[in-house]
C-alpha atoms as a printed R data frame, in Angstrom:
    type eleno elety resid chain resno       x      y       z
1   ATOM     1    CA   UNK     A     1 -10.972  9.910 -28.217
2   ATOM     2    CA   UNK     A     2 -13.819 12.470 -27.302
3   ATOM     3    CA   UNK     A     3 -13.713 15.190 -25.109
4   ATOM     4    CA   UNK     A     4 -14.279 14.748 -21.404
5   ATOM     5    CA   UNK     A     5 -17.041 16.986 -19.632
6   ATOM     6    CA   UNK     A     6 -16.081 18.585 -16.338
7   ATOM     7    CA   UNK     A     7 -18.132 19.893 -13.576
8   ATOM     8    CA   UNK     A     8 -16.545 21.558 -10.472
9   ATOM     9    CA   UNK     A     9 -18.222 21.375  -7.148
10  ATOM    10    CA   UNK     A    10 -17.094 24.476  -4.942
11  ATOM    11    CA   UNK     A    11 -15.451 27.599  -6.009
12  ATOM    12    CA   UNK     A    12 -12.633 28.270  -3.824
13  ATOM    13    CA   UNK     A    13  -8.866 28.879  -4.289
14  ATOM    14    CA   UNK     A    14  -8.412 24.752  -5.249
15  ATOM    15    CA   UNK     A    15 -11.620 25.279  -7.747
16  ATOM    16    CA   UNK     A    16  -9.564 28.250  -9.272
17  ATOM    17    CA   UNK     A    17  -6.578 26.414  -9.764
18  ATOM    18    CA   UNK     A    18  -8.176 23.486 -11.094
19  ATOM    19    CA   UNK     A    19 -10.184 25.614 -13.374
20  ATOM    20    CA   UNK     A    20  -6.901 26.956 -14.754
21  ATOM    21    CA   UNK     A    21  -5.189 23.742 -15.397
22  ATOM    22    CA   UNK     A    22  -8.274 22.297 -17.390
23  ATOM    23    CA   UNK     A    23  -7.419 25.094 -19.909
24  ATOM    24    CA   UNK     A    24  -4.213 23.339 -20.870
25  ATOM    25    CA   UNK     A    25  -5.502 19.531 -20.624
26  ATOM    26    CA   UNK     A    26  -6.032 18.100 -23.617
27  ATOM    27    CA   UNK     A    27  -9.703 16.758 -24.602
28  ATOM    28    CA   UNK     A    28 -11.324 18.535 -21.365
29  ATOM    29    CA   UNK     A    29 -14.316 21.145 -21.141
30  ATOM    30    CA   UNK     A    30 -15.334 22.787 -18.091
31  ATOM    31    CA   UNK     A    31 -18.894 22.324 -18.385
32  ATOM    32    CA   UNK     A    32 -20.142 23.213 -15.247
33  ATOM    33    CA   UNK     A    33 -19.816 24.792 -11.856
34  ATOM    34    CA   UNK     A    34 -21.914 24.589  -8.536
35  ATOM    35    CA   UNK     A    35 -21.500 26.548  -5.481
36  ATOM    36    CA   UNK     A    36 -23.816 27.291  -2.503
37  ATOM    37    CA   UNK     A    37 -24.929 30.485  -4.143
38  ATOM    38    CA   UNK     A    38 -25.781 31.641  -7.969
39  ATOM    39    CA   UNK     A    39 -23.973 34.637  -7.663
40  ATOM    40    CA   UNK     A    40 -20.946 32.713  -6.575
41  ATOM    41    CA   UNK     A    41 -21.283 29.685  -9.326
42  ATOM    42    CA   UNK     A    42 -21.627 33.184 -12.050
43  ATOM    43    CA   UNK     A    43 -18.776 34.897 -11.130
44  ATOM    44    CA   UNK     A    44 -16.791 31.712 -10.927
45  ATOM    45    CA   UNK     A    45 -18.047 30.831 -14.620
46  ATOM    46    CA   UNK     A    46 -17.818 34.215 -16.275
47  ATOM    47    CA   UNK     A    47 -14.269 33.790 -15.016
48  ATOM    48    CA   UNK     A    48 -13.635 30.432 -16.972
49  ATOM    49    CA   UNK     A    49 -16.128 30.880 -19.451
50  ATOM    50    CA   UNK     A    50 -17.874 27.799 -17.742
51  ATOM    51    CA   UNK     A    51 -21.620 27.703 -20.120
52  ATOM    52    CA   UNK     A    52 -23.680 26.414 -16.977
53  ATOM    53    CA   UNK     A    53 -23.720 27.435 -13.324
54  ATOM    54    CA   UNK     A    54 -25.510 25.986 -10.513
55  ATOM    55    CA   UNK     A    55 -26.597 27.565  -7.271
56  ATOM    56    CA   UNK     A    56 -26.530 24.156  -5.490
57  ATOM    57    CA   UNK     A    57 -24.569 21.501  -5.422
58  ATOM    58    CA   UNK     A    58 -26.956 18.775  -6.632
59  ATOM    59    CA   UNK     A    59 -28.174 20.925  -9.932
60  ATOM    60    CA   UNK     A    60 -24.554 20.087 -10.967
61  ATOM    61    CA   UNK     A    61 -24.567 16.317 -10.117
62  ATOM    62    CA   UNK     A    62 -28.229 15.961 -11.847
63  ATOM    63    CA   UNK     A    63 -26.643 17.284 -15.393
64  ATOM    64    CA   UNK     A    64 -26.984 14.556 -17.558
65  ATOM    65    CA   UNK     A    65 -23.992 15.730 -19.605
66  ATOM    66    CA   UNK     A    66 -21.033 15.875 -16.762
67  ATOM    67    CA   UNK     A    67 -18.884 13.260 -17.176
68  ATOM    68    CA   UNK     A    68 -16.792 13.587 -13.981
69  ATOM    69    CA   UNK     A    69 -16.778 15.964 -11.475
70  ATOM    70    CA   UNK     A    70 -13.754 17.451  -9.496
71  ATOM    71    CA   UNK     A    71 -14.648 18.310  -5.530
72  ATOM    72    CA   UNK     A    72 -12.920 20.916  -4.284
73  ATOM    73    CA   UNK     A    73 -15.110 21.682  -1.115
74  ATOM    74    CA   UNK     A    74 -13.482 21.792   2.607
75  ATOM    75    CA   UNK     A    75 -12.194 18.482   3.893
76  ATOM    76    CA   UNK     A    76 -15.168 17.709   6.107
77  ATOM    77    CA   UNK     A    77 -18.040 18.124   2.961
78  ATOM    78    CA   UNK     A    78 -15.819 15.117   0.949
79  ATOM    79    CA   UNK     A    79 -17.250 12.107   1.980
80  ATOM    80    CA   UNK     A    80 -20.876 13.631   1.635
81  ATOM    81    CA   UNK     A    81 -19.852 15.417  -1.730
82  ATOM    82    CA   UNK     A    82 -18.561 12.252  -3.214
83  ATOM    83    CA   UNK     A    83 -21.153  9.759  -2.141
84  ATOM    84    CA   UNK     A    84 -23.722 12.011  -3.305
85  ATOM    85    CA   UNK     A    85 -22.115 11.942  -6.826
86  ATOM    86    CA   UNK     A    86 -21.260  8.479  -6.640
87  ATOM    87    CA   UNK     A    87 -25.123  7.455  -5.932
88  ATOM    88    CA   UNK     A    88 -25.694  9.644  -8.962
89  ATOM    89    CA   UNK     A    89 -23.387  8.323 -10.898
90  ATOM    90    CA   UNK     A    90 -20.961 10.269 -11.800
91  ATOM    91    CA   UNK     A    91 -17.473  9.692 -11.718
92  ATOM    92    CA   UNK     A    92 -15.429 11.779  -9.363
93  ATOM    93    CA   UNK     A    93 -11.544 13.305  -8.753
94  ATOM    94    CA   UNK     A    94 -11.984 14.380  -5.049
95  ATOM    95    CA   UNK     A    95  -9.077 16.861  -3.577
96  ATOM    96    CA   UNK     A    96  -7.203 15.352  -0.679
97  ATOM    97    CA   UNK     A    97  -7.313 14.227   1.702
98  ATOM    98    CA   UNK     A    98  -9.808 12.074   0.308
99  ATOM    99    CA   UNK     A    99 -11.904 11.814   3.314
100 ATOM   100    CA   UNK     A   100 -11.673 12.653   7.437
101 ATOM   101    CA   UNK     A   101 -10.682  9.204   8.135
102 ATOM   102    CA   UNK     A   102 -10.415  5.121   6.813
103 ATOM   103    CA   UNK     A   103 -14.063  4.305   7.843
104 ATOM   104    CA   UNK     A   104 -15.259  7.233   5.542
105 ATOM   105    CA   UNK     A   105 -12.763  6.349   2.631
106 ATOM   106    CA   UNK     A   106 -13.753  2.439   2.965
107 ATOM   107    CA   UNK     A   107 -17.033  3.362   2.449
108 ATOM   108    CA   UNK     A   108 -16.569  5.271  -0.882
109 ATOM   109    CA   UNK     A   109 -13.988  2.915  -2.322
110 ATOM   110    CA   UNK     A   110 -16.644  0.112  -1.827
111 ATOM   111    CA   UNK     A   111 -19.421  2.203  -3.427
112 ATOM   112    CA   UNK     A   112 -17.768  3.294  -6.684
113 ATOM   113    CA   UNK     A   113 -16.346 -0.652  -7.176
114 ATOM   114    CA   UNK     A   114 -20.261 -1.334  -6.412
115 ATOM   115    CA   UNK     A   115 -21.402  0.972  -9.073
116 ATOM   116    CA   UNK     A   116 -18.309  0.472 -11.329
117 ATOM   117    CA   UNK     A   117 -17.426  3.716 -11.414
118 ATOM   118    CA   UNK     A   118 -14.046  5.759 -11.618
119 ATOM   119    CA   UNK     A   119 -13.319  7.231  -8.509
120 ATOM   120    CA   UNK     A   120  -9.634  8.862  -7.705
121 ATOM   121    CA   UNK     A   121  -8.015 11.286  -4.660
122 ATOM   122    CA   UNK     A   122  -6.483 14.473  -6.327
123 ATOM   123    CA   UNK     A   123  -2.785 13.579  -5.315
124 ATOM   124    CA   UNK     A   124  -1.693 15.673  -8.098
125 ATOM   125    CA   UNK     A   125   2.150 15.594  -7.138
126 ATOM   126    CA   UNK     A   126   2.399 11.813  -8.525
127 ATOM   127    CA   UNK     A   127   1.288 13.084 -12.302
128 ATOM   128    CA   UNK     A   128   4.367 15.873 -12.953
129 ATOM   129    CA   UNK     A   129   6.743 15.394 -15.247
130 ATOM   130    CA   UNK     A   130   9.221 15.416 -12.559
131 ATOM   131    CA   UNK     A   131   7.742 13.020 -10.507
132 ATOM   132    CA   UNK     A   132   8.007 10.558 -13.481
133 ATOM   133    CA   UNK     A   133  11.647 10.841 -13.763
134 ATOM   134    CA   UNK     A   134  12.009 10.744 -10.457
135 ATOM   135    CA   UNK     A   135  10.268  7.038 -10.243
136 ATOM   136    CA   UNK     A   136  12.377  6.146 -13.781
137 ATOM   137    CA   UNK     A   137  15.450  6.858 -11.424
138 ATOM   138    CA   UNK     A   138  14.015  5.033  -8.678
139 ATOM   139    CA   UNK     A   139  13.300  1.571 -10.602
140 ATOM   140    CA   UNK     A   140  16.113  1.355 -12.498
141 ATOM   141    CA   UNK     A   141  18.602  1.764  -9.087
142 ATOM   142    CA   UNK     A   142  20.206  4.846 -10.021
143 ATOM   143    CA   UNK     A   143  20.812  5.872  -6.502
144 ATOM   144    CA   UNK     A   144  21.051  2.905  -5.085
145 ATOM   145    CA   UNK     A   145  18.803  1.489  -2.182
146 ATOM   146    CA   UNK     A   146  16.909  4.192  -0.920
147 ATOM   147    CA   UNK     A   147  17.628  4.508   2.985
148 ATOM   148    CA   UNK     A   148  16.222  7.389   4.337
149 ATOM   149    CA   UNK     A   149  13.726 10.467   2.859
150 ATOM   150    CA   UNK     A   150  12.843 13.516   4.439
151 ATOM   151    CA   UNK     A   151   9.997 16.084   3.747
152 ATOM   152    CA   UNK     A   152   8.766 19.448   4.677
153 ATOM   153    CA   UNK     A   153   5.617 21.188   3.849
154 ATOM   154    CA   UNK     A   154   4.855 24.063   6.289
155 ATOM   155    CA   UNK     A   155   3.767 27.828   6.083
156 ATOM   156    CA   UNK     A   156   2.903 30.909   8.868
157 ATOM   157    CA   UNK     A   157  -0.863 31.174   9.043
158 ATOM   158    CA   UNK     A   158  -2.466 33.856  10.944
159 ATOM   159    CA   UNK     A   159  -4.498 32.213  13.579
160 ATOM   160    CA   UNK     A   160  -8.359 32.032  12.913
161 ATOM   161    CA   UNK     A   161 -10.311 29.615  14.967
162 ATOM   162    CA   UNK     A   162 -12.992 29.459  12.540
163 ATOM   163    CA   UNK     A   163 -10.914 29.238   9.260
164 ATOM   164    CA   UNK     A   164 -10.781 25.483   7.104
165 ATOM   165    CA   UNK     A   165  -7.173 25.271   8.760
166 ATOM   166    CA   UNK     A   166  -7.625 25.538  12.342
167 ATOM   167    CA   UNK     A   167 -11.628 24.845  12.539
168 ATOM   168    CA   UNK     A   168 -11.925 21.111  13.813
169 ATOM   169    CA   UNK     A   169 -15.543 20.891  12.347
170 ATOM   170    CA   UNK     A   170 -13.801 21.466   9.024
171 ATOM   171    CA   UNK     A   171 -11.363 18.906   9.033
172 ATOM   172    CA   UNK     A   172  -8.428 21.390  10.634
173 ATOM   173    CA   UNK     A   173  -5.039 20.350  10.997
174 ATOM   174    CA   UNK     A   174  -1.633 20.639   9.342
175 ATOM   175    CA   UNK     A   175  -1.685 16.832   8.655
176 ATOM   176    CA   UNK     A   176  -4.874 16.786   6.795
177 ATOM   177    CA   UNK     A   177  -4.349 19.851   4.783
178 ATOM   178    CA   UNK     A   178  -0.179 19.563   3.598
179 ATOM   179    CA   UNK     A   179   1.345 16.813   5.784
180 ATOM   180    CA   UNK     A   180  -0.733 14.632   3.499
181 ATOM   181    CA   UNK     A   181   1.586 15.508   0.951
182 ATOM   182    CA   UNK     A   182   5.096 14.036   3.079
183 ATOM   183    CA   UNK     A   183   3.071 11.119   3.648
184 ATOM   184    CA   UNK     A   184   1.993 10.763   0.019
185 ATOM   185    CA   UNK     A   185   5.615 10.886  -1.308
186 ATOM   186    CA   UNK     A   186   7.337  8.336   1.550
187 ATOM   187    CA   UNK     A   187   4.442  5.830   1.084
188 ATOM   188    CA   UNK     A   188   4.872  6.088  -2.915
189 ATOM   189    CA   UNK     A   189   8.828  6.004  -2.329
190 ATOM   190    CA   UNK     A   190   9.402  3.802   0.400
191 ATOM   191    CA   UNK     A   191   6.381  1.665   0.790
192 ATOM   192    CA   UNK     A   192   4.234  0.426   3.552
193 ATOM   193    CA   UNK     A   193   5.005  1.454   6.927
194 ATOM   194    CA   UNK     A   194   5.796 -0.993  10.362
195 ATOM   195    CA   UNK     A   195   6.185  1.723  12.737
196 ATOM   196    CA   UNK     A   196   5.311  5.127  13.264
197 ATOM   197    CA   UNK     A   197   6.564  8.247  15.939
198 ATOM   198    CA   UNK     A   198   4.928 11.383  15.911
199 ATOM   199    CA   UNK     A   199   4.731 14.570  17.951
200 ATOM   200    CA   UNK     A   200   2.641 17.620  17.696
201 ATOM   201    CA   UNK     A   201   1.819 21.100  18.903
202 ATOM   202    CA   UNK     A   202  -1.962 21.537  19.114
203 ATOM   203    CA   UNK     A   203  -3.672 25.002  18.751
204 ATOM   204    CA   UNK     A   204  -6.475 26.433  21.039
205 ATOM   205    CA   UNK     A   205  -8.894 24.469  18.498
206 ATOM   206    CA   UNK     A   206  -7.072 20.995  19.170
207 ATOM   207    CA   UNK     A   207  -5.821 20.894  15.909
208 ATOM   208    CA   UNK     A   208  -2.285 20.037  14.872
209 ATOM   209    CA   UNK     A   209  -0.137 23.253  13.876
210 ATOM   210    CA   UNK     A   210   3.209 21.509  14.062
211 ATOM   211    CA   UNK     A   211   3.431 17.922  13.206
212 ATOM   212    CA   UNK     A   212   6.784 15.963  13.324
213 ATOM   213    CA   UNK     A   213   6.405 12.255  11.971
214 ATOM   214    CA   UNK     A   214   9.491  9.474  11.351
215 ATOM   215    CA   UNK     A   215   8.159  6.477   9.742
216 ATOM   216    CA   UNK     A   216   9.973  2.675   9.721
217 ATOM   217    CA   UNK     A   217   8.644  1.330   6.563
218 ATOM   218    CA   UNK     A   218   8.268 -2.506   6.210
219 ATOM   219    CA   UNK     A   219  10.819 -3.501   3.180
220 ATOM   220    CA   UNK     A   220  13.445 -1.143   4.878
221 ATOM   221    CA   UNK     A   221  14.185  2.817   5.060
222 ATOM   222    CA   UNK     A   222  13.434  5.648   7.534
223 ATOM   223    CA   UNK     A   223  11.053  8.990   6.607
224 ATOM   224    CA   UNK     A   224  11.609 12.171   8.755
225 ATOM   225    CA   UNK     A   225   8.371 14.431   7.657
226 ATOM   226    CA   UNK     A   226   7.079 17.747   9.016
227 ATOM   227    CA   UNK     A   227   4.389 19.888   8.712
228 ATOM   228    CA   UNK     A   228   3.099 23.320   9.753
229 ATOM   229    CA   UNK     A   229   0.720 26.623   9.629
230 ATOM   230    CA   UNK     A   230   3.010 28.168  12.522
231 ATOM   231    CA   UNK     A   231   6.521 28.411  10.242
232 ATOM   232    CA   UNK     A   232   7.693 28.743   6.984
233 ATOM   233    CA   UNK     A   233   9.678 25.386   6.431
234 ATOM   234    CA   UNK     A   234  11.823 24.786   3.860
235 ATOM   235    CA   UNK     A   235   9.467 22.840   1.600
236 ATOM   236    CA   UNK     A   236  11.854 20.718  -0.208
237 ATOM   237    CA   UNK     A   237  12.068 16.898  -0.009
238 ATOM   238    CA   UNK     A   238  15.290 14.407  -0.308
239 ATOM   239    CA   UNK     A   239  15.534 11.002  -0.856
240 ATOM   240    CA   UNK     A   240  18.715  9.170   0.079
241 ATOM   241    CA   UNK     A   241  20.108  6.221  -1.528
242 ATOM   242    CA   UNK     A   242  23.363  4.219  -1.561
243 ATOM   243    CA   UNK     A   243  24.456  5.645  -4.531
244 ATOM   244    CA   UNK     A   244  23.722  9.068  -4.426
245 ATOM   245    CA   UNK     A   245  20.294 11.268  -3.733
246 ATOM   246    CA   UNK     A   246  17.432 12.663  -5.205
247 ATOM   247    CA   UNK     A   247  16.496 16.544  -4.076
248 ATOM   248    CA   UNK     A   248  13.150 18.033  -5.106
249 ATOM   249    CA   UNK     A   249  13.282 21.701  -4.269
250 ATOM   250    CA   UNK     A   250  10.853 24.089  -2.895
251 ATOM   251    CA   UNK     A   251   7.893 23.165  -3.482
252 ATOM   252    CA   UNK     A   252   8.513 19.578  -3.789
253 ATOM   253    CA   UNK     A   253   4.516 18.944  -4.248
254 ATOM   254    CA   UNK     A   254   4.277 20.884  -7.279
255 ATOM   255    CA   UNK     A   255   8.129 20.174  -9.195
256 ATOM   256    CA   UNK     A   256   9.618 21.747 -12.221
257 ATOM   257    CA   UNK     A   257  13.278 20.788 -11.337
258 ATOM   258    CA   UNK     A   258  15.333 17.935  -9.894
259 ATOM   259    CA   UNK     A   259  18.651 17.660  -8.299
260 ATOM   260    CA   UNK     A   260  20.802 14.184  -8.770
261 ATOM   261    CA   UNK     A   261  23.918 13.691  -6.731
262 ATOM   262    CA   UNK     A   262  25.920 10.779  -7.426
263 ATOM   263    CA   UNK     A   263  28.806  9.514  -5.270
264 ATOM   264    CA   UNK     A   264  29.400 12.942  -3.505
265 ATOM   265    CA   UNK     A   265  29.874 14.679  -6.913
266 ATOM   266    CA   UNK     A   266  28.181 17.817  -8.112
267 ATOM   267    CA   UNK     A   267  24.320 18.029  -8.186
268 ATOM   268    CA   UNK     A   268  23.234 17.893 -11.702
269 ATOM   269    CA   UNK     A   269  19.900 19.936 -12.498
270 ATOM   270    CA   UNK     A   270  17.170 18.688 -14.343
271 ATOM   271    CA   UNK     A   271  14.239 20.917 -15.672
272 ATOM   272    CA   UNK     A   272  10.600 19.918 -16.321
273 ATOM   273    CA   UNK     A   273   8.610 23.018 -17.037
274 ATOM   274    CA   UNK     A   274   4.945 23.101 -17.116
275 ATOM   275    CA   UNK     A   275   1.904 25.810 -18.073
276 ATOM   276    CA   UNK     A   276  -0.047 27.217 -15.346
277 ATOM   277    CA   UNK     A   277  -0.278 25.327 -12.313
278 ATOM   278    CA   UNK     A   278   0.337 21.986 -13.257
279 ATOM   279    CA   UNK     A   279  -3.569 20.583 -12.519
280 ATOM   280    CA   UNK     A   280  -3.624 19.612 -15.967
281 ATOM   281    CA   UNK     A   281  -1.738 16.238 -15.382
282 ATOM   282    CA   UNK     A   282  -3.934 14.512 -13.257
283 ATOM   283    CA   UNK     A   283  -7.397 15.932 -15.111
284 ATOM   284    CA   UNK     A   284  -5.773 14.016 -17.976
285 ATOM   285    CA   UNK     A   285  -4.988 11.147 -16.297
286 ATOM   286    CA   UNK     A   286  -8.106 10.850 -14.639
287 ATOM   287    CA   UNK     A   287  -9.844 11.122 -18.294
288 ATOM   288    CA   UNK     A   288  -7.774  8.673 -19.520
289 ATOM   289    CA   UNK     A   289  -8.841  6.244 -16.911
290 ATOM   290    CA   UNK     A   290 -12.799  7.136 -17.756
291 ATOM   291    CA   UNK     A   291 -12.728  6.533 -21.280
292 ATOM   292    CA   UNK     A   292 -10.774  3.531 -20.880
293 ATOM   293    CA   UNK     A   293 -13.318  2.424 -18.532
294 ATOM   294    CA   UNK     A   294 -11.255  2.440 -14.997
295 ATOM   295    CA   UNK     A   295 -12.369  2.414 -12.000
296 ATOM   296    CA   UNK     A   296  -9.005  3.724 -10.411
297 ATOM   297    CA   UNK     A   297  -5.921  5.022 -11.374
298 ATOM   298    CA   UNK     A   298  -2.683  3.014 -11.342
299 ATOM   299    CA   UNK     A   299  -0.947  5.889 -10.093
300 ATOM   300    CA   UNK     A   300  -3.305  6.918  -7.339
301 ATOM   301    CA   UNK     A   301  -4.736  3.574  -6.548
302 ATOM   302    CA   UNK     A   302  -7.543  2.873  -3.969
303 ATOM   303    CA   UNK     A   303  -5.316  1.242  -2.181
304 ATOM   304    CA   UNK     A   304  -2.938  3.947  -1.534
305 ATOM   305    CA   UNK     A   305  -5.629  6.250  -0.716
306 ATOM   306    CA   UNK     A   306  -6.622  3.628   2.363
307 ATOM   307    CA   UNK     A   307  -3.236  3.290   3.518
308 ATOM   308    CA   UNK     A   308  -2.934  7.179   3.742
309 ATOM   309    CA   UNK     A   309  -5.765  7.478   5.554
310 ATOM   310    CA   UNK     A   310  -5.513  4.727   7.815
311 ATOM   311    CA   UNK     A   311  -1.811  6.454   8.676
312 ATOM   312    CA   UNK     A   312  -3.224  9.633   9.195
313 ATOM   313    CA   UNK     A   313  -5.827  8.187  11.463
314 ATOM   314    CA   UNK     A   314  -2.810  6.424  13.389
315 ATOM   315    CA   UNK     A   315  -0.968  9.758  13.601
316 ATOM   316    CA   UNK     A   316  -3.967 11.588  15.015
317 ATOM   317    CA   UNK     A   317  -4.851  8.667  17.597
318 ATOM   318    CA   UNK     A   318  -1.395  8.966  18.919
319 ATOM   319    CA   UNK     A   319  -1.249 12.718  19.298
320 ATOM   320    CA   UNK     A   320  -4.690 13.248  20.763
321 ATOM   321    CA   UNK     A   321  -6.487 14.463  17.420
322 ATOM   322    CA   UNK     A   322 -10.044 13.328  17.044
323 ATOM   323    CA   UNK     A   323 -12.869 15.423  14.857
324 ATOM   324    CA   UNK     A   324 -16.036 15.946  15.857
325 ATOM   325    CA   UNK     A   325 -18.197 14.176  13.500
326 ATOM   326    CA   UNK     A   326 -15.715 10.987  14.406
């Protein structure tokens, strides 16, 4: 198969991590980067030997040799940036959260389908080799029927009202930033949700800084999820079945190790080492979809993205968090 030419919109921390991942992705060529200033674009391009750097996002989008664009801008810009790319005929891998709300997400998915363009939310955790092994165990019934799942993602961040974490104008809050990982795992393992109980501590800017969520799933099973900007949680996940459990150690969203315990025996350790930060796995998967003419991934299909967005809308409604752009 031919190489795939990538472009990156945005030059923040997540863009750096993705660029490093592309260096380990088979068939990936990082051809261009777009920023809001030429200086920022040039600095990023020099660091990763990117041949083309643009002072606006639009210039990158208009480059006819770019096959797919990775969007790494702040949460509030995902909808606008993705829509612009799709309207220009570009395939898109958009960093999570896909959009601010379900309404925006539905519009983008429909636009991609109308234009027959590949579109995927960058839920990178699902593409790690460790997650593949976890899925194999679950499908095989290794730990029996899954009854409970728990997952935490929290860290301490100094309060800054205008930061991307705390500013509602930027789509701040622990749910959209890190809680989405816990939701995505719960839905992936236990499926659709029939009831939600959510409690949160809101910051002075009105976004959630501590969040606890309990999900009851339609086909059985309960998930207990926590996210936070105010404390360092033990960021692991546990999947508990009738015959044993699978434990994903900290950080559960970027796993290189799994622990399997059967019938109260000692845990068995399984290791899945990888290079760089691990972004190459989702990049390679997106490339394969693109080259096969698919418009969505079977691992992160559109329906999963829409379901997660709907859940987050419901949780935000329950805790009283509405963004200014809504």
